[in-house]
Coordinates of C-alpha atoms and ligand atoms in Angstrom, one line a residue:
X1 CA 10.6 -27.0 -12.2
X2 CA 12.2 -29.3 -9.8
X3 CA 14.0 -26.4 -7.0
X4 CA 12.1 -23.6 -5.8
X5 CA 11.8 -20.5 -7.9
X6 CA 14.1 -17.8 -7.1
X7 CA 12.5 -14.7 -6.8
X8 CA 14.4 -11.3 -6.1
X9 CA 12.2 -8.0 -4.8
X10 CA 13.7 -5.1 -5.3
X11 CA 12.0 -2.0 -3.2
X12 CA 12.1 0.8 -1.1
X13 CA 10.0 0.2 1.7
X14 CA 9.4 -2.9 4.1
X15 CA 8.4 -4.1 7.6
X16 CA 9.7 -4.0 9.7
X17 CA 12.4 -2.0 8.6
X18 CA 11.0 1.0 7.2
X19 CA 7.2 2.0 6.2
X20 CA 5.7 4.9 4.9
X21 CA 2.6 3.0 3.4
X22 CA 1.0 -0.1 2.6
X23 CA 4.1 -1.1 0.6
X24 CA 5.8 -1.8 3.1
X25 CA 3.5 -4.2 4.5
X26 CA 2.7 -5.9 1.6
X27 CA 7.1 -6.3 0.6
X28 CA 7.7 -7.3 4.6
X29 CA 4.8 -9.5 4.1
X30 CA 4.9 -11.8 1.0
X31 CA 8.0 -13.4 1.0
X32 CA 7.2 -15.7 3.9
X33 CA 3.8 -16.3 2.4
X34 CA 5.5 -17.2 -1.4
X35 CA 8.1 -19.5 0.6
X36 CA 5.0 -21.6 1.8
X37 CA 3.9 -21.8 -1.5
X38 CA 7.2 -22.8 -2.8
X39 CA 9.3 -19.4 -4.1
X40 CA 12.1 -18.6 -2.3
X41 CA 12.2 -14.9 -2.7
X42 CA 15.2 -12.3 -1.2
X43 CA 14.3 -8.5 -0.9
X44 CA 16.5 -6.1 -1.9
X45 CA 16.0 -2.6 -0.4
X46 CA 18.3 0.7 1.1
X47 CA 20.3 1.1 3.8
X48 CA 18.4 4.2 5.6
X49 CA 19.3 5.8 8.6
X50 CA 16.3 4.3 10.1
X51 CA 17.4 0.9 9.3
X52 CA 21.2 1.8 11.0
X53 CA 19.4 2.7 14.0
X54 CA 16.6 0.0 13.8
X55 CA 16.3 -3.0 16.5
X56 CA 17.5 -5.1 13.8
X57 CA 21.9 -5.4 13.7
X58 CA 23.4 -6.5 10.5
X59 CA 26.4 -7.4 9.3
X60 CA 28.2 -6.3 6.1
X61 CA 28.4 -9.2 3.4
X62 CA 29.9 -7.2 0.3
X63 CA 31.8 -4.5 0.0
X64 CA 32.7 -1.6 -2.3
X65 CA 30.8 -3.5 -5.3
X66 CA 29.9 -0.8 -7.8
X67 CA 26.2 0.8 -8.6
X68 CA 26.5 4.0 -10.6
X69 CA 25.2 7.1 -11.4
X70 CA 25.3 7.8 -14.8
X71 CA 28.2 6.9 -16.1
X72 CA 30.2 7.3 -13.0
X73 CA 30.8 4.4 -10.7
X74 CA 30.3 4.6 -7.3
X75 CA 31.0 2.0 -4.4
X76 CA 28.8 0.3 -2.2
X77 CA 28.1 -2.2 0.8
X78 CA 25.7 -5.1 1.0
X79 CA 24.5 -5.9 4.1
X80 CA 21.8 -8.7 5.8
X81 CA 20.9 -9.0 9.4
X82 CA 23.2 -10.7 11.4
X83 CA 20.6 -13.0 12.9
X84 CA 16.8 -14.0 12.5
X85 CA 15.4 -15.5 9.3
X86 CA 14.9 -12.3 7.4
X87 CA 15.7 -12.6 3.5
X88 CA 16.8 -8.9 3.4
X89 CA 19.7 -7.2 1.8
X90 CA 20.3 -3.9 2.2
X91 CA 22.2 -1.2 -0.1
X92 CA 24.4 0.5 1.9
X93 CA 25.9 3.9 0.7
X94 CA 25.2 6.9 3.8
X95 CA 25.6 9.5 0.8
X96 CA 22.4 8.6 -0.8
X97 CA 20.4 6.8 2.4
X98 CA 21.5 7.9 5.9
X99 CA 18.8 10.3 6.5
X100 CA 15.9 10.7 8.9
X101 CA 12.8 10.0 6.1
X102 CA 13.2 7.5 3.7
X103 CA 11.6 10.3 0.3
X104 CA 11.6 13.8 2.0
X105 CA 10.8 16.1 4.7
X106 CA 7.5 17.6 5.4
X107 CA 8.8 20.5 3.6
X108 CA 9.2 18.6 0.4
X109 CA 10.7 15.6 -1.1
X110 CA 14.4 15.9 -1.2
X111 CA 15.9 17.1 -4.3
X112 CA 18.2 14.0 -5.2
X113 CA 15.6 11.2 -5.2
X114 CA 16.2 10.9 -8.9
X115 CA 20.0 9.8 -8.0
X116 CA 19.5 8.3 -5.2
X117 CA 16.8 5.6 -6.6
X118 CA 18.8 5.3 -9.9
X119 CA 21.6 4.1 -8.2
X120 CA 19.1 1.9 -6.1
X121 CA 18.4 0.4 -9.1
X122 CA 22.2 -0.3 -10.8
X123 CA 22.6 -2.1 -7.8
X124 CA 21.1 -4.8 -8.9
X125 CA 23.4 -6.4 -11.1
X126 CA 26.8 -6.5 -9.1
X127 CA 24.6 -7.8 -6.2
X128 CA 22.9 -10.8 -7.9
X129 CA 26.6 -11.4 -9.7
X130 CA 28.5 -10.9 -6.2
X131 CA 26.6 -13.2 -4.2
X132 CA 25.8 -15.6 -6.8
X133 CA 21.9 -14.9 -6.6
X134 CA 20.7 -16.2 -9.6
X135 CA 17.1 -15.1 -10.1
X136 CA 14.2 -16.5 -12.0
X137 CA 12.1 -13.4 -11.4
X138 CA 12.7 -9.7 -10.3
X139 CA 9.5 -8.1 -8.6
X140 CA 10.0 -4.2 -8.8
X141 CA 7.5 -2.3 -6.5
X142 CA 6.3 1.2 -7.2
X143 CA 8.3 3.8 -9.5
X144 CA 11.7 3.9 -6.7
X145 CA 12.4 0.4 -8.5
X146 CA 10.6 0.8 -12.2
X147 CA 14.6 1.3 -13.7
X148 CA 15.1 -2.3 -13.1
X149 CA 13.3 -3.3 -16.2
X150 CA 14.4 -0.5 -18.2
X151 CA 18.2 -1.5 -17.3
X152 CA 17.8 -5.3 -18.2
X153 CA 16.0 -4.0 -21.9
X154 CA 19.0 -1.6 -22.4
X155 CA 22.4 -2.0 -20.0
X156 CA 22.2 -5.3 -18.9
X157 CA 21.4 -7.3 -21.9
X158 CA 25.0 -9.5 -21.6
X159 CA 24.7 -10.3 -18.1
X160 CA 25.2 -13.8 -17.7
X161 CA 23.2 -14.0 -14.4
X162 CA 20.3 -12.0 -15.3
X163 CA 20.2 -13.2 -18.9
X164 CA 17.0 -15.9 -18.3
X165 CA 14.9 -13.4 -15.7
X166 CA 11.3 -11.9 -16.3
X167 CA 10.2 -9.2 -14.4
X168 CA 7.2 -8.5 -12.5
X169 CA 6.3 -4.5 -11.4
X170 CA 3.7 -3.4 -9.2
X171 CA 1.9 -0.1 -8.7
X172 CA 1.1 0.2 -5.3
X173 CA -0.7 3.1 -6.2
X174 CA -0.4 5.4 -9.2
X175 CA -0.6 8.9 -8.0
X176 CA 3.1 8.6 -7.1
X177 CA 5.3 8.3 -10.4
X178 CA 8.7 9.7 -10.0
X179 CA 8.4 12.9 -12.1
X180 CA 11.6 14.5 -12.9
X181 CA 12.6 17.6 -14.6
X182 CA 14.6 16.1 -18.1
X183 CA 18.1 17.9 -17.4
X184 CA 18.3 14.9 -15.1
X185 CA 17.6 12.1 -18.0
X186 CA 22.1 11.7 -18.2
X187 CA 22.4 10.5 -14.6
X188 CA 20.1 7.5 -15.8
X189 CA 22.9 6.2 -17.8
X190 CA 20.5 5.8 -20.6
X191 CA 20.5 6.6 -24.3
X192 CA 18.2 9.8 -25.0
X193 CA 16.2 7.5 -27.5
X194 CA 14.4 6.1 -24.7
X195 CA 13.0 9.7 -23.4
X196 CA 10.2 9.9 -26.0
X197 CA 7.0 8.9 -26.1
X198 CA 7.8 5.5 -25.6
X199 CA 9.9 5.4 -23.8
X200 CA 10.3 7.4 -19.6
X201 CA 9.2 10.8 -21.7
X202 CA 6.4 12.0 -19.8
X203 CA 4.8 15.6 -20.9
X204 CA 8.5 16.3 -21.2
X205 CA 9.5 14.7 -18.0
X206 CA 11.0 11.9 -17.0
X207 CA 8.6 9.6 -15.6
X208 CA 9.7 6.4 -14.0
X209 CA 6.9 4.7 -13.5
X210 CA 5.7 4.5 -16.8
X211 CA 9.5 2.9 -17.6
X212 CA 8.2 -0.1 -15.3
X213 CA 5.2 -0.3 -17.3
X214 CA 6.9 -0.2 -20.5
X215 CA 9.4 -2.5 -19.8
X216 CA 8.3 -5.3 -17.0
X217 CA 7.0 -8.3 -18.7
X218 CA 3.9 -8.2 -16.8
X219 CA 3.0 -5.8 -14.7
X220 CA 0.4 -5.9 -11.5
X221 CA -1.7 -3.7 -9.7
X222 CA -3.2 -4.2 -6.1
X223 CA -6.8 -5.2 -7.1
X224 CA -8.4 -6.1 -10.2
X225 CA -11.1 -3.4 -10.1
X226 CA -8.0 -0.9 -9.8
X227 CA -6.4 -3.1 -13.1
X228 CA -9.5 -2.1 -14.8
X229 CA -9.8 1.8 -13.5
X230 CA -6.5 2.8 -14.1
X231 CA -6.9 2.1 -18.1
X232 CA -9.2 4.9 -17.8
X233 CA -8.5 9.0 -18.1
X234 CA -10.4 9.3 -15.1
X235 CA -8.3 7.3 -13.2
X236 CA -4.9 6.7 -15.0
X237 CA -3.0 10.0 -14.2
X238 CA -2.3 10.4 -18.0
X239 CA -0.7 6.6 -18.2
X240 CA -4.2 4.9 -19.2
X241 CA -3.2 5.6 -22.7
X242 CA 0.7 3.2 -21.8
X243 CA -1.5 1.3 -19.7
X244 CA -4.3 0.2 -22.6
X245 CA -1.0 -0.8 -24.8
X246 CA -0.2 -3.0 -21.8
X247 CA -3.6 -4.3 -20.8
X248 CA -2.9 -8.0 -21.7
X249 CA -0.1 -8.2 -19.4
X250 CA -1.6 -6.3 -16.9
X251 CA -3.4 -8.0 -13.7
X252 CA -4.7 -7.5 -10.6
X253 CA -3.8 -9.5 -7.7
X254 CA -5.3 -8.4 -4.5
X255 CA -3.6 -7.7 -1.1
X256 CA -3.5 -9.9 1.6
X257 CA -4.4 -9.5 5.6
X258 CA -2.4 -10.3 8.2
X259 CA -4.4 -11.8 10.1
X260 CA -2.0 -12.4 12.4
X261 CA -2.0 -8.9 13.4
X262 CA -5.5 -7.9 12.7
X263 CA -8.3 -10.9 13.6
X264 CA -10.4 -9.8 16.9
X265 CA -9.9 -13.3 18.5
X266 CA -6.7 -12.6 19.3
X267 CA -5.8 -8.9 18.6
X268 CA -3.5 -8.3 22.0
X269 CA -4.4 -4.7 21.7
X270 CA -8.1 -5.0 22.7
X271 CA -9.6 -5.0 25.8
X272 CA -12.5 -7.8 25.0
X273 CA -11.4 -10.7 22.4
X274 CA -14.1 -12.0 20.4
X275 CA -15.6 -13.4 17.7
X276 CA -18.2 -14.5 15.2
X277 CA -19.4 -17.1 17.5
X278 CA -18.9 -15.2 20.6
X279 CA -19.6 -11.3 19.7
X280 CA -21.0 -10.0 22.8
X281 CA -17.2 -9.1 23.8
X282 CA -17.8 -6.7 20.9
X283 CA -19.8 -4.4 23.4
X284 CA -16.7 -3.8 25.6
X285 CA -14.8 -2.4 22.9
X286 CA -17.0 -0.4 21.9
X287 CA -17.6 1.4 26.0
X288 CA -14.0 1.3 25.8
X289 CA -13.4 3.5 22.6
X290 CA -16.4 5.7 23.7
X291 CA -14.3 6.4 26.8
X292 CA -10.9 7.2 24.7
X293 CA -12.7 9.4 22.8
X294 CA -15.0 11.2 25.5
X295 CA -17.9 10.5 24.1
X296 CA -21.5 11.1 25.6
X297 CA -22.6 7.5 27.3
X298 CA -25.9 7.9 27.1
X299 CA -25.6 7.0 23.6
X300 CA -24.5 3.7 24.2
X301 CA -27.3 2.4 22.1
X302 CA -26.3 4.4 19.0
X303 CA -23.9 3.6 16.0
X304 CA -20.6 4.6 15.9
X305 CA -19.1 5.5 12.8
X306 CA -15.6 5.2 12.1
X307 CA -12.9 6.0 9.8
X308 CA -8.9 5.5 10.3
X309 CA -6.8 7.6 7.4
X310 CA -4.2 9.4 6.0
X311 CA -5.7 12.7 5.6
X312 CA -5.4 13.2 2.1
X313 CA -7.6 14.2 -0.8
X314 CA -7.9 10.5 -2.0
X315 CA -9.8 9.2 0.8
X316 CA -12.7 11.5 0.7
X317 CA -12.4 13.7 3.0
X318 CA -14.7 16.4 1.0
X319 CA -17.6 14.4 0.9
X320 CA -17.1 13.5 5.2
X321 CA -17.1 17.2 5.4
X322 CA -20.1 17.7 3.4
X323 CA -22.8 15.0 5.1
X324 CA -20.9 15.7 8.6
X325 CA -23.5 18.4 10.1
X326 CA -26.4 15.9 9.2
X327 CA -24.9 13.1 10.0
X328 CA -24.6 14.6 13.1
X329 CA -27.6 16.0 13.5
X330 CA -29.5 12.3 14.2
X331 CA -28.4 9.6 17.1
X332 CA -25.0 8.5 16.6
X333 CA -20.9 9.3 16.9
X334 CA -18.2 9.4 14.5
X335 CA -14.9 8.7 15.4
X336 CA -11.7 9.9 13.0
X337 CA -8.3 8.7 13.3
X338 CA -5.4 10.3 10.8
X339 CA -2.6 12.3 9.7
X340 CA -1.7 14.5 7.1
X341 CA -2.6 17.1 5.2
X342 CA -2.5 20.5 6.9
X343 CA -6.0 21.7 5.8
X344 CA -7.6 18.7 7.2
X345 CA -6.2 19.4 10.4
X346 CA -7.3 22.6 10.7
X347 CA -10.8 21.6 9.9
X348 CA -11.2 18.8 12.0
X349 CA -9.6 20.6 14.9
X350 CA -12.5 22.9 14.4
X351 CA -15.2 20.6 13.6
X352 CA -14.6 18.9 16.7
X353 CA -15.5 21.4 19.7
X354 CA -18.6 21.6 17.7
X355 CA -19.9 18.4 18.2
X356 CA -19.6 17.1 21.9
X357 CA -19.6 14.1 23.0
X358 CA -20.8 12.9 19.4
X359 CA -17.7 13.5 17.6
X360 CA -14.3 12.2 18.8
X361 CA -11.0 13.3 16.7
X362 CA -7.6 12.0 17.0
X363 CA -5.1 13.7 14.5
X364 CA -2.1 11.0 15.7
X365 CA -0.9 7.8 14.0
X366 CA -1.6 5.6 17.1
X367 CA -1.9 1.8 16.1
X368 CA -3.2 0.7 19.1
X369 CA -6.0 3.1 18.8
X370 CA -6.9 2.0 15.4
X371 CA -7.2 -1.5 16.5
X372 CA -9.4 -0.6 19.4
X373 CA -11.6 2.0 16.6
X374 CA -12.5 -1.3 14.3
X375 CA -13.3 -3.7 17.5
X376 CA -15.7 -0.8 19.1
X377 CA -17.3 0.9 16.2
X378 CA -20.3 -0.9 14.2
X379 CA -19.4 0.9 10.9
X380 CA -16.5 1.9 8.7
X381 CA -16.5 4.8 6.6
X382 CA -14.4 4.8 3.4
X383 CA -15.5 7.2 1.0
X384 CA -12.3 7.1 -1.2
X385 CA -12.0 9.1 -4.9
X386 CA -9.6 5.9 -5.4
X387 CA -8.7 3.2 -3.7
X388 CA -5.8 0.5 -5.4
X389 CA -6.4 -1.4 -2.4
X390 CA -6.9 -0.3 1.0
X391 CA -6.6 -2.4 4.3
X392 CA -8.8 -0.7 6.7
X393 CA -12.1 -2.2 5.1
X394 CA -10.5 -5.7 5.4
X395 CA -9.7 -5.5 8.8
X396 CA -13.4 -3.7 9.8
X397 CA -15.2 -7.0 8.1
X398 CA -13.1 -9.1 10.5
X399 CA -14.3 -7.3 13.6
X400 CA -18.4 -7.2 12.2
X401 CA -17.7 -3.2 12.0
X402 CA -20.0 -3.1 8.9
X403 CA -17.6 -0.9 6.1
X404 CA -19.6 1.8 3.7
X405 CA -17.2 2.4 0.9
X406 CA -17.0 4.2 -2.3
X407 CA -17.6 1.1 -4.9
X408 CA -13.6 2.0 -6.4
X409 CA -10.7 -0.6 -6.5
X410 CA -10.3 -3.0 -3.8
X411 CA -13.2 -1.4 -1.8
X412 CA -15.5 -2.8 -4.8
X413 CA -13.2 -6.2 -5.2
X414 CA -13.5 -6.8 -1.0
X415 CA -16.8 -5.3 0.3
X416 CA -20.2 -7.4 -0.8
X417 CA -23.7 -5.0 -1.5
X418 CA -25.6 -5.3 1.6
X419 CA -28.9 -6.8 1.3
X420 CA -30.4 -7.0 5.2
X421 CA -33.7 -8.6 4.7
X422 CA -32.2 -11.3 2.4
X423 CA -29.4 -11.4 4.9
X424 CA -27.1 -11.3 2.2
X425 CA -23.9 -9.4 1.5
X426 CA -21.1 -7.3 3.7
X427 CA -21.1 -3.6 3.5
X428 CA -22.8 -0.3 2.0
X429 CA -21.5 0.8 -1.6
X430 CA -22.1 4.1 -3.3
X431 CA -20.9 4.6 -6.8
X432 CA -21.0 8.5 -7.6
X433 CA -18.4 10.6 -6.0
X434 CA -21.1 13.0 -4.5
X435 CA -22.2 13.9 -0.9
X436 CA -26.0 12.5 -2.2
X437 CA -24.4 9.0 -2.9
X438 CA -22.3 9.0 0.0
X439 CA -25.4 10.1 2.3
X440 CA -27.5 7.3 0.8
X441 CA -25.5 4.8 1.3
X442 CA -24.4 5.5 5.2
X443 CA -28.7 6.5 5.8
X444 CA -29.4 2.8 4.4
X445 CA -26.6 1.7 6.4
X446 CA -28.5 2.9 9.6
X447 CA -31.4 2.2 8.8
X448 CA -30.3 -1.6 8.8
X449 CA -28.6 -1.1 12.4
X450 CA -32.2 -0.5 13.8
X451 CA -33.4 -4.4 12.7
X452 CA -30.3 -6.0 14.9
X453 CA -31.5 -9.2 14.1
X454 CA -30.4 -8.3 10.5
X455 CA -27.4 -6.4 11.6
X456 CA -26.0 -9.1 13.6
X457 CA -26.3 -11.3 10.0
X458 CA -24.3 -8.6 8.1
X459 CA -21.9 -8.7 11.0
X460 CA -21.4 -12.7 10.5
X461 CA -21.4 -12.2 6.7
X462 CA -18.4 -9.6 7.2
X463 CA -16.3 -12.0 10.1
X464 CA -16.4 -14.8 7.9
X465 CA -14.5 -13.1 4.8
X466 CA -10.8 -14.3 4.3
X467 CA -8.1 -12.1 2.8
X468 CA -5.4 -14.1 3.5
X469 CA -1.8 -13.6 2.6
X470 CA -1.8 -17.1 1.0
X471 CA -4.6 -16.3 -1.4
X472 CA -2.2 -13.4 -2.5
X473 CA 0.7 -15.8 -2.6
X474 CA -0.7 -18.4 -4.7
X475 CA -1.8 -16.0 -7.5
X476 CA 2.1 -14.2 -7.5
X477 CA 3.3 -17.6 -7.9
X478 CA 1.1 -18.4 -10.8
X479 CA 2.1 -15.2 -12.3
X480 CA 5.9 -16.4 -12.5
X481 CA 5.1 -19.3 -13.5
X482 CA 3.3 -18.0 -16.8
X483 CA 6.0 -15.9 -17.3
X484 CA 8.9 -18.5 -17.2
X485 CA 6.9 -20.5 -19.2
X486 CA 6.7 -17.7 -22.0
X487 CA 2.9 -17.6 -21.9
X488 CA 2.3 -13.9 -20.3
Ligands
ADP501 P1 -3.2 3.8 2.5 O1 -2.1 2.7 2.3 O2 -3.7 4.4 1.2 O3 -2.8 4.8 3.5 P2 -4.8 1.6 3.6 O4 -6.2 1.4 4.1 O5 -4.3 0.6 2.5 O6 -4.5 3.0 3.1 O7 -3.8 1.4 4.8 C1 -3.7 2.3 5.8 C2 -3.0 1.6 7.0 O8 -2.5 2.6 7.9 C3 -4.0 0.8 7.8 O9 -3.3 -0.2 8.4 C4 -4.5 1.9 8.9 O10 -5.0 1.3 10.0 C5 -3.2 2.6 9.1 N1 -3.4 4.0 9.5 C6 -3.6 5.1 8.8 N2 -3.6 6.2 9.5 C7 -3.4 5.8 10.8 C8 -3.4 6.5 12.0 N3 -3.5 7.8 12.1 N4 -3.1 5.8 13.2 C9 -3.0 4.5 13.1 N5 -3.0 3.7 11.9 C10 -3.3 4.4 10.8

């Protein structure tokens, strides 16, 4: 193909305009990498509150084009940013999107997220006709955007502009499906044929995720190992069964790093820069996170352990609490960074008093802090019960903070078995999801820490892994390509 391929996203979140999760990173993110490669992609998202009030003005370039919601019409706005190179569009229509969280409060998720990511997704069509977008490819992300496919199968069949496009749908992370009681199934605008079993039926609920993986003509996860995982009952949420039917148009393509952002040579946020070749400014991190965290100097010599999350059941936060008292029984410090669930505030707020000086606690999102966590600390603990990528253990083998991770989707695709007297590999893996496993793998961990010859080696090992953005690039575009060319 002589021009560029025109590639349209269409999702809910993205830096630097709004961000719950990684999915906003990684929709921010890959556009300008897929334009080096050669794809010139827009992104296609809502007009929240958050954006209205962001740093970023815009300007409106469409109006009152028509979405709908059901069978109604409604109007809407188009807008871009008035300056800057962002490729962004933004659906604009306050009823649906002018409010202060982009899915819910932290009393619940709010009760029209069926309607308001429906219409989302009829948007699509009057925008790419309106300003003459053509696309090659539409890359949904995560179930707010799965009714893009679905619509092109059954509404949008005649559209001239979207006759020639494949689609591409990512799950950013299955857990999160967009269930929805089945009264609800007219505002799709759909025929009730498609809410069976093959269709967005779902246990009797709609399911909108699994309409993405029904209908995209290939569909992606964020790692290969998660690919593999999630076409298993253990790990598929009750989709491995849609998934298996799927499997040969299913891939993983791993997430990239920006290493703009996160590389200790040049991390702004750090006291000490350094790097592979020069890691003694390594040491100054780490005094300085003892001293945000108040912990006891004389163990400068010891291992810190730490861990940056959500607080959430996936990450493994059951099997912390279990190997935490003899953990801390022996010569070292943990360090815990995170937000979220209630119950593991409570229990870290109470772990914490008991433990001085050896255990620091944070229950804040504070970036800065997390930056200055992987320069300081010497390990990274990542016990996940599933993982479809994560970030944190990328960025801890950039800064030689030596991850120990549950062997589970990207943490099995990123982090390489240790071996310290061959001086070979990047990290501690455990397989089992028990407290035995878990406590194996961080004991062999420090066990290696007291040979520093060997530990420095691991630490070189982890500094010289790349997880680019580019890597991740090239593979999307290779994707398309197999599409267009009819051979996925
Ligand atoms: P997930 O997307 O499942 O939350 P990831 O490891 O993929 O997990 O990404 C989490 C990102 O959020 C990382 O960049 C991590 O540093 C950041 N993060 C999570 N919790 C906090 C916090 N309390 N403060 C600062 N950054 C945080």
């Amino acid at each position: 193909m002589a021009r560029n391929l025109r590639v349209l996203f269409v999702a809910s979140e993205a830096v630097p305009f709004a961000k719950t999760g990684g999915l906003a990173d990684v929709v921010g993110t890959l556009p300008d990498a897929l334009k080096d490669v050669g794809a010139e992609v827009r992104v296609l998202m809502p007009y929240y509150g958050m954006v209205k009030q962001g740093k970023v003005p815009t300007d409106v370039v469409a109006e009152n084009l028509e979405g709908y919601l059901g069978g109604t019409p409604l109007a809407f706005n188009v807008r871009t940013p008035a300056s800057g190179d962002y490729p962004f569009y933004f659906v604009e229509r306050d009823e649906f999107f002018e409010r202060s969280q982009l899915y819910g409060t932290p009393r619940g998720d709010y009760f029209d997220n069926l309607e308001r990511f429906s219409f989302f997704c009829s948007t699509i069509l009057p925008v790419c006709q309106n300003l003459g977008f053509q696309p090659d490819i539409i890359h949904c992300h995560d179930w707010q955007s799965a009714l893009v496919p679905v619509y092109l199968h059954h509404r949008w069949q005649e559209a001239d502009v979207l006759k020639r496009v494949k689609t591409v749908f990512t799950i950013h992370n299955l857990a999160y499906q967009g269930l929805f009681s089945k009264e609800k199934f007219p505002m799709l605008g759909l025929d009730w044929s498609l809410f069976g079993i093959n269709g967005l039926e779902f246990y009797d609920q709609i399911n909108l995720l699994k309409g993405g993986i029904v209908f995209a003509d290939a569909i992606t996860t964020v790692s290969v190992r998660y690919s593999e995982e999630i076409q298993t009952p253990e790990y598929g949420y009750g989709l491995d069964g849609v998934l298996r039917t799927r499997a040969s148009s299913l891939h993983g393509i791993l997430n990239g790093v920006n290493y703009q952002e996160w590389s200790p040579e040049n991390d702004q946020l750090i006291p000490a820069a350094f790097s592979a070749a020069k890691i003694a400014g390594k040491a100054k991190n780490k005094t300085a996170l003892m001293k945000a965290f108040n912990l006891d100097p004389k163990l400068e010599k010891a291992p810190i352990l730490a861990m940056i999350s959500r607080l959430a059941d996936q990450k493994g936060f059951d099997l912390v609490a279990a190997i935490l008292p003899e953990l801390l029984a022996q010569d070292l410090m943990v360090v815990i960074l995170g937000t979220g669930e209630e119950k593991y505030h409570r229990w870290l707020a109470a772990e914490a008093p008991k433990y001085p000086g050896k255990l620091g606690v944070k229950i804040v999102f504070d970036n800065a802090l997390a930056h200055l966590m992987e320069a300081g600390a010497d390990m990274f603990l990542m016990p996940s019960r599933f993982e479809p990528c994560g970030l944190n253990q990328m960025y801890s083998l950039k800064y030689g903070t030596i991850p120990i991770v549950r062997a589970t989707g990207g943490l099995a695709d990123t982090v390489a078995p240790a071996d310290p007297a061959a001086g070979s590999g990047t990290g501690f893996l455990f397989s089992d999801y028990t407290p035995e496993a878990f406590a194996a793998a961080v004991n062999a961990a420090l066990k290696a820490f007291k040979n520093q010859k060997q530990w420095r080696r691991l630490m070189q090992n982890a500094m010289s892994q790349d997880f680019s953005w580019e890597r991740s690039a090239s593979a999307y575009l290779n994707l398309y390509k197999l599409l267009l060319a009819g051979q996925d």
